[in-house]
mmCIF file of C-alpha atoms in Angstrom:
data_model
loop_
_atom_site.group_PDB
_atom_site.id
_atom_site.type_symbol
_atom_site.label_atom_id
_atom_site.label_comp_id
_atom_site.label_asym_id
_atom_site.label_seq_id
_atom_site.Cartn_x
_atom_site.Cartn_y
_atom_site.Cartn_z
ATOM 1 C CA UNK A 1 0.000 0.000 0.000
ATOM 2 C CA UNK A 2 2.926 2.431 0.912
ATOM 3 C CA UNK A 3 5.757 1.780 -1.508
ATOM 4 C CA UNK A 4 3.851 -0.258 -4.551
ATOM 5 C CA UNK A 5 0.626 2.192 -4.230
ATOM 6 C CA UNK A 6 2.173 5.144 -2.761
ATOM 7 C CA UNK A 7 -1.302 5.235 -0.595
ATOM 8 C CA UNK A 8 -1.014 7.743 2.604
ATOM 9 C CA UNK A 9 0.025 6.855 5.714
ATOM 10 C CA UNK A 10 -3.659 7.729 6.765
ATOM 11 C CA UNK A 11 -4.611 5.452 4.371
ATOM 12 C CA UNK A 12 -2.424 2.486 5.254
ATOM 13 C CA UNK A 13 -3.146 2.654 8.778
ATOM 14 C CA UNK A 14 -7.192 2.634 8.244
ATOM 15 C CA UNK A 15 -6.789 -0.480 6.254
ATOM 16 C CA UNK A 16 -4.687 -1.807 9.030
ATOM 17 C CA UNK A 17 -7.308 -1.227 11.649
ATOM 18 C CA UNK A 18 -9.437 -2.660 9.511
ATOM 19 C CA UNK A 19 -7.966 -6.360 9.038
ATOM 20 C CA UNK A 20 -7.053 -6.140 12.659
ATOM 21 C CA UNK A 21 -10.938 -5.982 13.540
ATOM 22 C CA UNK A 22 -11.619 -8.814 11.000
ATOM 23 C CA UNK A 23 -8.354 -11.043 12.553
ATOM 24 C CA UNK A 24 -10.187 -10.321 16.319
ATOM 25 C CA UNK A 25 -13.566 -11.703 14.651
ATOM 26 C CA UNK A 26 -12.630 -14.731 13.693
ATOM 27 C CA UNK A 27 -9.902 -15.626 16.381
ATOM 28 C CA UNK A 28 -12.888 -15.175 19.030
ATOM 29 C CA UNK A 29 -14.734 -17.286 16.825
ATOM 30 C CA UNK A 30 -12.523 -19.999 18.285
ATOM 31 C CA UNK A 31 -12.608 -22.420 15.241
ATOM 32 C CA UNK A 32 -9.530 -25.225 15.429
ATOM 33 C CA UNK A 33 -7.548 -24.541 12.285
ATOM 34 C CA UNK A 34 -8.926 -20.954 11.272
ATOM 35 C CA UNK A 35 -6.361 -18.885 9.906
ATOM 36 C CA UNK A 36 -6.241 -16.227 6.857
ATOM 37 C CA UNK A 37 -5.109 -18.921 4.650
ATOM 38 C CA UNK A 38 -8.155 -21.195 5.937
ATOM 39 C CA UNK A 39 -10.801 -18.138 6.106
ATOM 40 C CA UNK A 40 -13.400 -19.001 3.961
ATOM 41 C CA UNK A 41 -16.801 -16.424 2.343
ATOM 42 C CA UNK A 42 -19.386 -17.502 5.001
ATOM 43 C CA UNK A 43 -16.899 -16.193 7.446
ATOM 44 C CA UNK A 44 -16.266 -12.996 5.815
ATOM 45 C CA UNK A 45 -20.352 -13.001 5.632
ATOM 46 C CA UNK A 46 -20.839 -13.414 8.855
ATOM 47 C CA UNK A 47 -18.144 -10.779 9.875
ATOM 48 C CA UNK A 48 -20.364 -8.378 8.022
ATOM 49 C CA UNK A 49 -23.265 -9.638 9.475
ATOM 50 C CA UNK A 50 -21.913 -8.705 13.159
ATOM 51 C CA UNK A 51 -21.257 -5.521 11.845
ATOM 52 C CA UNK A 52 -24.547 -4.783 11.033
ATOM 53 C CA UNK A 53 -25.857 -6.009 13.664
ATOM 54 C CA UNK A 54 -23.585 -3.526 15.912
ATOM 55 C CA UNK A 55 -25.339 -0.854 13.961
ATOM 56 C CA UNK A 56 -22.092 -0.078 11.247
ATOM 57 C CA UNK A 57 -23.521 1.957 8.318
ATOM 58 C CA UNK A 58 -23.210 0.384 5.013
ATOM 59 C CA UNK A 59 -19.743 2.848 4.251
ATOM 60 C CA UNK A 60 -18.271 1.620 7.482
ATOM 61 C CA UNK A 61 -18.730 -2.095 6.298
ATOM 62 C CA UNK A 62 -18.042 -1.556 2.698
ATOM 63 C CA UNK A 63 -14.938 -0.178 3.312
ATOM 64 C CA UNK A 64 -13.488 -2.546 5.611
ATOM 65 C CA UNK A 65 -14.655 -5.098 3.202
ATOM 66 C CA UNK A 66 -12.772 -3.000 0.312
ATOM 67 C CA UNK A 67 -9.561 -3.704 2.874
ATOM 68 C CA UNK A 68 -10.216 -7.345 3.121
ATOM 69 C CA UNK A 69 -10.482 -7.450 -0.748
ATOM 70 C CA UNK A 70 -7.235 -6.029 -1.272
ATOM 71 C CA UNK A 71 -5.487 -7.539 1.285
ATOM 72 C CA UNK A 72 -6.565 -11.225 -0.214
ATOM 73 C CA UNK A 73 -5.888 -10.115 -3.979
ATOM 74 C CA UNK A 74 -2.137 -9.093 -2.873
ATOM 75 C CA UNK A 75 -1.908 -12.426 -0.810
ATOM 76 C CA UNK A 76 -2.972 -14.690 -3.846
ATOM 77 C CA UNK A 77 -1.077 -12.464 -6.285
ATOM 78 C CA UNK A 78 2.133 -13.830 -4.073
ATOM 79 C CA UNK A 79 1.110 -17.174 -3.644
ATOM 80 C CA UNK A 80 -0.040 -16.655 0.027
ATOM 81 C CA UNK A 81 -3.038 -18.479 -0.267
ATOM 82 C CA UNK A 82 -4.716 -20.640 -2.365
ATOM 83 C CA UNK A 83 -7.994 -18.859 -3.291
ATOM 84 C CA UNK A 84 -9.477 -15.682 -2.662
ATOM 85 C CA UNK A 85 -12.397 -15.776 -0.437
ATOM 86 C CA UNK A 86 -13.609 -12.256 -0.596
ATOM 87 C CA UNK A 87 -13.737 -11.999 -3.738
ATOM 88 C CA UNK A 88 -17.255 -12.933 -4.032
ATOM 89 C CA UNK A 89 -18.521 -11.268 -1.330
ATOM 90 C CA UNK A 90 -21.027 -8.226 -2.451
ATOM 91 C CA UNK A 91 -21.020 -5.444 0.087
ATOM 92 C CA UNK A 92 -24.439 -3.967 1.622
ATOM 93 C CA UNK A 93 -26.023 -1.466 -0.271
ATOM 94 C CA UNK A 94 -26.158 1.951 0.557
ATOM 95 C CA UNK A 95 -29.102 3.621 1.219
ATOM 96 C CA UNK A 96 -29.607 6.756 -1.052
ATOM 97 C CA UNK A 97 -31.007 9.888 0.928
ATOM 98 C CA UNK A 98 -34.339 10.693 0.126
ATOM 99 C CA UNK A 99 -34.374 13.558 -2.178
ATOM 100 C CA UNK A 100 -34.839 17.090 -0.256
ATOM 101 C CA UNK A 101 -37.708 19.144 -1.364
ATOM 102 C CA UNK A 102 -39.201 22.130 -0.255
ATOM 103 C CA UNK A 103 -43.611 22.144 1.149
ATOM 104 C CA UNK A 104 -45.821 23.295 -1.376
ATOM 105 C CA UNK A 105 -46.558 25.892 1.764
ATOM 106 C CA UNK A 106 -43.026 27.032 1.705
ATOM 107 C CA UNK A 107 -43.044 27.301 -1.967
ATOM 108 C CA UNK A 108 -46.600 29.390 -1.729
ATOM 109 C CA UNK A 109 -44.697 31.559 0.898
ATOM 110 C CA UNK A 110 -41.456 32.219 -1.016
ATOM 111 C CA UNK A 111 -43.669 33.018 -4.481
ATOM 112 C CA UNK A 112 -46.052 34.983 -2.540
ATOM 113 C CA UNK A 113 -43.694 37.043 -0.565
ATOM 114 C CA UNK A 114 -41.215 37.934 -3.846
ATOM 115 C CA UNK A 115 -41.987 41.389 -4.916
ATOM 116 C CA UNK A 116 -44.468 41.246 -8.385
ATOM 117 C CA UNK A 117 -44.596 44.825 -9.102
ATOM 118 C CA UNK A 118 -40.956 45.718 -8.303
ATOM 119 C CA UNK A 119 -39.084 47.601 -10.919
ATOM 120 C CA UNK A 120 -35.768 46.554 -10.122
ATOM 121 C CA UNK A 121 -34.537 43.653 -12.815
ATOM 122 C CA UNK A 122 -32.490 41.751 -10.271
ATOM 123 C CA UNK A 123 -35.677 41.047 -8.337
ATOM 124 C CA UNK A 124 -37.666 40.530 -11.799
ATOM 125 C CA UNK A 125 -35.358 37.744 -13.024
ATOM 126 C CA UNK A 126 -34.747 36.501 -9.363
ATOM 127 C CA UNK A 127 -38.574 36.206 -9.018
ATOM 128 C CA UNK A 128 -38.495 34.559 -12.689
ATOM 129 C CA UNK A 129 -36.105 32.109 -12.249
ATOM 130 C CA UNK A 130 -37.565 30.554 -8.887
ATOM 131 C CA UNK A 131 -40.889 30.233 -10.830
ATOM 132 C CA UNK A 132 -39.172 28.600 -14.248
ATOM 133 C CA UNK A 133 -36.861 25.943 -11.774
ATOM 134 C CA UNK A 134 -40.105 24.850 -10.060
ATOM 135 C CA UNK A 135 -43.270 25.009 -12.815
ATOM 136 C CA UNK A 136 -41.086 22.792 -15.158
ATOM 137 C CA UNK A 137 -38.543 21.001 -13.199
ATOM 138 C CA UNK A 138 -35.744 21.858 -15.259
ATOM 139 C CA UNK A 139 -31.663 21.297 -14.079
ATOM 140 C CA UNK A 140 -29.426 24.317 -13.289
ATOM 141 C CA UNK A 141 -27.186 23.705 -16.287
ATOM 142 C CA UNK A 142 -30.637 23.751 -18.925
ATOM 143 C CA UNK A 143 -31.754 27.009 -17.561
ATOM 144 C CA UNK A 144 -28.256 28.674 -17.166
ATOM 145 C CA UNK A 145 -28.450 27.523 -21.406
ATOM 146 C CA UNK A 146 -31.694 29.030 -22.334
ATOM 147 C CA UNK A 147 -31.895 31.448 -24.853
ATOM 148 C CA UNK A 148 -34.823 33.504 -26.377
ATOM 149 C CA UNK A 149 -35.509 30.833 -28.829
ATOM 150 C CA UNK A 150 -35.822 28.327 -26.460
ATOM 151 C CA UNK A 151 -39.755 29.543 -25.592
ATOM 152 C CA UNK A 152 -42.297 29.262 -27.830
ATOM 153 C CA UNK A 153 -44.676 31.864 -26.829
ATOM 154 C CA UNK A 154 -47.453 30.623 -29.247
ATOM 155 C CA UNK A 155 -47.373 27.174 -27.979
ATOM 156 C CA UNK A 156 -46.706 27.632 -24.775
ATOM 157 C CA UNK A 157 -43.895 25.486 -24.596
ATOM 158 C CA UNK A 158 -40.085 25.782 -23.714
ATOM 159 C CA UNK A 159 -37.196 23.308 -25.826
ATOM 160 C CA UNK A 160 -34.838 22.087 -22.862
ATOM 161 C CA UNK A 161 -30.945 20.853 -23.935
ATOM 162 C CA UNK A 162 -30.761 18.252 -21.407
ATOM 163 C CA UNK A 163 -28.121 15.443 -20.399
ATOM 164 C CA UNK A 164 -26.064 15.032 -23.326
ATOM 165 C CA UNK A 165 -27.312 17.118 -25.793
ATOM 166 C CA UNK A 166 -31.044 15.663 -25.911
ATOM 167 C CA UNK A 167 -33.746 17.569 -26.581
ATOM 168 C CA UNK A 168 -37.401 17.834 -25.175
ATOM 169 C CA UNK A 169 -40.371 20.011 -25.202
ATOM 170 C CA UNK A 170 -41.613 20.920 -21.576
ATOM 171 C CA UNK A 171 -45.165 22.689 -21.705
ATOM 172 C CA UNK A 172 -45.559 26.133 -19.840
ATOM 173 C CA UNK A 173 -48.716 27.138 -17.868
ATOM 174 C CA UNK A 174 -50.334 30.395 -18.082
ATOM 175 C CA UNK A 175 -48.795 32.017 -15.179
ATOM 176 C CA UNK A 176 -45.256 31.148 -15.578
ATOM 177 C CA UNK A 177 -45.440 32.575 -19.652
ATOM 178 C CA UNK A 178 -47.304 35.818 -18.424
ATOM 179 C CA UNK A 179 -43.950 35.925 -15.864
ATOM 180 C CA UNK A 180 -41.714 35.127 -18.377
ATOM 181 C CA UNK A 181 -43.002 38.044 -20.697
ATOM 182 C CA UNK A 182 -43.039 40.613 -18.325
ATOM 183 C CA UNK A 183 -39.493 39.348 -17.651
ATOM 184 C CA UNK A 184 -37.897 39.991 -20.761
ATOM 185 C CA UNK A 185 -39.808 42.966 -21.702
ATOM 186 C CA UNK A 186 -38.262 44.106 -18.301
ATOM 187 C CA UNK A 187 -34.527 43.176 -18.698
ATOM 188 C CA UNK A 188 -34.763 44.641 -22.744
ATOM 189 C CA UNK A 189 -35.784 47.935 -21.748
ATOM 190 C CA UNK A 190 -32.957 48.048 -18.848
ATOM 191 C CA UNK A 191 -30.180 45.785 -20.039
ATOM 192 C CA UNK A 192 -28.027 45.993 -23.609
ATOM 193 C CA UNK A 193 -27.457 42.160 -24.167
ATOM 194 C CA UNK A 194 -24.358 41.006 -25.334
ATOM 195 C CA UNK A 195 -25.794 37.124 -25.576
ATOM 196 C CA UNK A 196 -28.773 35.604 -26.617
ATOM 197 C CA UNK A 197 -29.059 34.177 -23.245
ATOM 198 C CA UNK A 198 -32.875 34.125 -21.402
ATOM 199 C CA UNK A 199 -31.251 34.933 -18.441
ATOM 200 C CA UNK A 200 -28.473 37.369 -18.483
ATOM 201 C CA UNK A 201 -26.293 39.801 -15.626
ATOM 202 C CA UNK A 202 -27.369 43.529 -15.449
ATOM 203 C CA UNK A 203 -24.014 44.105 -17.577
ATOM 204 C CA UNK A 204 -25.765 41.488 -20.545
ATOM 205 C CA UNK A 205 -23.976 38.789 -20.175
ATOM 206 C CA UNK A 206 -25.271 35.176 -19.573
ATOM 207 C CA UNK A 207 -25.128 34.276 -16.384
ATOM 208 C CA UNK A 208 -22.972 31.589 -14.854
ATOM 209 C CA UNK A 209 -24.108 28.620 -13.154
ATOM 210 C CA UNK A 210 -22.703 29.920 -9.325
ATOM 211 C CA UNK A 211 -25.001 33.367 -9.910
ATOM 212 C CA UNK A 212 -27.429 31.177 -10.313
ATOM 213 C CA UNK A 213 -27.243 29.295 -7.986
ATOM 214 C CA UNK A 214 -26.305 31.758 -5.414
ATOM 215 C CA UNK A 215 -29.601 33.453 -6.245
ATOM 216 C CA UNK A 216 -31.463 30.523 -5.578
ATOM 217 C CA UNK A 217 -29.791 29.521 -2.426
ATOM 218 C CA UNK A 218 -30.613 33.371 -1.373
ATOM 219 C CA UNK A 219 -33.992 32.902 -1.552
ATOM 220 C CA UNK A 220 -34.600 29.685 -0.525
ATOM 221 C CA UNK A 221 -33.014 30.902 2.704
ATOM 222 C CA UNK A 222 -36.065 32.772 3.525
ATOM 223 C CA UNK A 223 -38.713 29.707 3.867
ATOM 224 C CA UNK A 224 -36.281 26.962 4.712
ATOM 225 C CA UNK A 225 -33.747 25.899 7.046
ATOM 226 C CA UNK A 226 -32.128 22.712 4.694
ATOM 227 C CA UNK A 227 -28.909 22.795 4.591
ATOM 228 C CA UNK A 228 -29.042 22.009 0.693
ATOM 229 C CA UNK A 229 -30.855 25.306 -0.880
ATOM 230 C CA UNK A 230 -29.868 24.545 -4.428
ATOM 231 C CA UNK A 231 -31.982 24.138 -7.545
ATOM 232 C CA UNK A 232 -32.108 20.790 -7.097
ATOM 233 C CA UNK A 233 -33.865 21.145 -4.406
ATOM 234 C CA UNK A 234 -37.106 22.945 -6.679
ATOM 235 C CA UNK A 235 -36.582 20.237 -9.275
ATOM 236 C CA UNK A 236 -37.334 17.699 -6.650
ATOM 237 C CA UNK A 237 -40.014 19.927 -5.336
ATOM 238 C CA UNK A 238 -41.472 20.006 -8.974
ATOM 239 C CA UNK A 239 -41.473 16.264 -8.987
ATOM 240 C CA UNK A 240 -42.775 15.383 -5.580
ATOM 241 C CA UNK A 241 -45.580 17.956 -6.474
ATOM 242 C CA UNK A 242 -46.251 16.372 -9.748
ATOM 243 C CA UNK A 243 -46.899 13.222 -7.759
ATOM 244 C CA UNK A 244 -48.222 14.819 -4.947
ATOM 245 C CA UNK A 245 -51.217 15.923 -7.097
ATOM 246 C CA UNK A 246 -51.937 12.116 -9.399
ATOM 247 C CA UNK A 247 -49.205 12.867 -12.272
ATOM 248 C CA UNK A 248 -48.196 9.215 -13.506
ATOM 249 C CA UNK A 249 -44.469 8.411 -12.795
ATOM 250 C CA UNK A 250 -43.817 8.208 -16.778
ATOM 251 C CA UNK A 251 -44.876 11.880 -17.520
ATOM 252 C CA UNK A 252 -42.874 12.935 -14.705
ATOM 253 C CA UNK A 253 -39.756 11.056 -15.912
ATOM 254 C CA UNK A 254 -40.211 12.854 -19.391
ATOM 255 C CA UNK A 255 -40.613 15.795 -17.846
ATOM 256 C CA UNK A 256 -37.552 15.575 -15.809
ATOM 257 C CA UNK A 257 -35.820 14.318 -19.237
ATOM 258 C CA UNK A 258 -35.004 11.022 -17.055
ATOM 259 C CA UNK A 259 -33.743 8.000 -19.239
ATOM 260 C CA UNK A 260 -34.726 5.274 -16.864
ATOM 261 C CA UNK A 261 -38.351 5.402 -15.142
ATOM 262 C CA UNK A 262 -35.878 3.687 -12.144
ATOM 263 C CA UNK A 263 -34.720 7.118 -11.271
ATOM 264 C CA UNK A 264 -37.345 8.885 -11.313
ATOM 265 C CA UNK A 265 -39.016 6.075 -8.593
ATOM 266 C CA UNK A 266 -37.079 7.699 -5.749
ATOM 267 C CA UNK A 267 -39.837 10.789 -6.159
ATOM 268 C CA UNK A 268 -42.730 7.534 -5.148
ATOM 269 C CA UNK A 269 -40.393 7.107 -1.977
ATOM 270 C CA UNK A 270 -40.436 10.360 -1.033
ATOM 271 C CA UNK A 271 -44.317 10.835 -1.739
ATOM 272 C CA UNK A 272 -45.221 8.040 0.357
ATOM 273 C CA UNK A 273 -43.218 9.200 3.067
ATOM 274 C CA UNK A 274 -44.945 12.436 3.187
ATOM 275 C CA UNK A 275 -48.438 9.968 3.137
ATOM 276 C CA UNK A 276 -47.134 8.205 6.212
ATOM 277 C CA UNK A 277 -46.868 11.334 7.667
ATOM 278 C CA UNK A 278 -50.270 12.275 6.804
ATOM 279 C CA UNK A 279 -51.618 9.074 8.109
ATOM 280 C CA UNK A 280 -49.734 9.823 11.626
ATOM 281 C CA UNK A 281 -51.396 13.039 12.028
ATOM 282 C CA UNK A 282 -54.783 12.217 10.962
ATOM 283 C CA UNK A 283 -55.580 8.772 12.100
ATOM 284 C CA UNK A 284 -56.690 8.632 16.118
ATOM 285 C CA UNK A 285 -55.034 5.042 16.610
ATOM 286 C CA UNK A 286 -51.864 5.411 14.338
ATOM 287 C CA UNK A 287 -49.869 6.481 17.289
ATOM 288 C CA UNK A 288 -50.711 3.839 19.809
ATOM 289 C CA UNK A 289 -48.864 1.465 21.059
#
């Protein structure tokens, strides 16, 4: 690990500690002729079943596991052992963190309490871009590419550049294209462009991806106290709405521009959570014990 790898000392220690807690497993299992070159996968699995049971997240495990792994593919590379019993050995999945979204109370606070007939075009295109992340769900790096062109005012429709350089259509409601033209008629007579960009700095230029999300994070800071305030956050508040209010999962994955349905299933996850919620509150025995 030191010399071949030229891993940290850090590093080198941790997976030290590591094989040391897996040698004091199976010693203490107190099997006659148990050794590393005798260890075999259902003792490995039930190493990793102690740790679980000792309440070791699924990092914690996976990388001791990781240590174990290496440690057996450098013994058989040197003829140490005869087989490698880790090797088959699949760690515990991680569980991915629900997907933080803001109430649709917050949401009605924040939109409510943004000023609508302020002449100031920071506070315009703030206002604007808060409404455009959550009516259509969109990803930071699709709205920080918009330009004019990209809405169709006649149609009421906006073409998205997504994840690799699809395309898709994403239809726009009445309130977010009456924003979205007071918006530009707004930054046209008090900006000179120097882009085609939607949404551009009070100096013309398009604006980069940290002003936007600065912006975002700004406001978002008023309603919430999550310690993620990104635009991620409103596209999974788009979503979870979508669901919130009967949307089926496959318009909400082409809305998102998701390729597989499979990501866009953590949104049912968080939905249902919120409905267990519900069901705590409301029913008079769901408490009891």
């Amino acid at each position: 690990m030191q010399y071949e790898r030229n891993r940290s000392l850090l590093t080198v220690k941790s997976y030290e500690e590591d094989l040391r807690a897996f040698e004091v497993y199976f010693k203490d299992l107190k099997i006659d002729g148990l050794t590393w070159e005798t260890i075999d996968a259902d003792i490995i699995r039930g190493w990793m079943e102690s740790m679980m049971d000792k309440g070791n997240t699924a990092t914690t495990i996976n990388r001791r596991l990781s240590a174990l792994r290496s440690f057996y593919r450098f013994a058989l590379s040197r003829n140490l052992v005869a087989s490698d019993p880790a090797h088959p050995i699949k760690g515990p999945k991680k569980n991915k963190p629900l997907p933080q979204y803001l109430r649709e109370t917050e949401m009605d606070r924040l939109i409510d309490d943004m000023p609508w007939n302020d002449d100031i075009y920071i506070n315009v295109r703030a206002r604007t871009i808060i409404l455009l992340f959550y009516e259509t769900g969109i990803r930071l790096a699709e709205l920080a590419s918009l330009d004019d062109s990209s809405i169709d005012f006649v149609h009421h429709e906006m073409k998205v550049h997504g994840k690799r350089d699809k395309e898709r259509l994403i239809p726009l409601g009445k309130e977010i294209m009456e924003v979205l033209e007071a918006y530009i008629d707004m930054r046209d007579k008090h900006v000179v462009r120097n882009s085609s960009a939607l949404f551009v700095t009070d100096k013309g230029e398009r604006m980069e991806h940290f002003q936007i999300r600065n912006e975002v994070k700004k406001h978002l800071s008023k309603v919430t106290t999550m310690k993620k305030r990104s635009p991620h956050v409103l596209r999974h508040t788009f979503a979870t709405a979508m669901l919130n209010h009967e949307a089926g999962l496959e318009s909400v994955q082409k809305l998102l521009g998701h390729e597989s349905l499979a990501t866009t299933e953590i949104y049912t996850h968080t939905t249902f959570e919120q409905l267990k919620k519900t069901y705590s509150n409301a029913h008079p025995r769901a408490n009891l014990n």
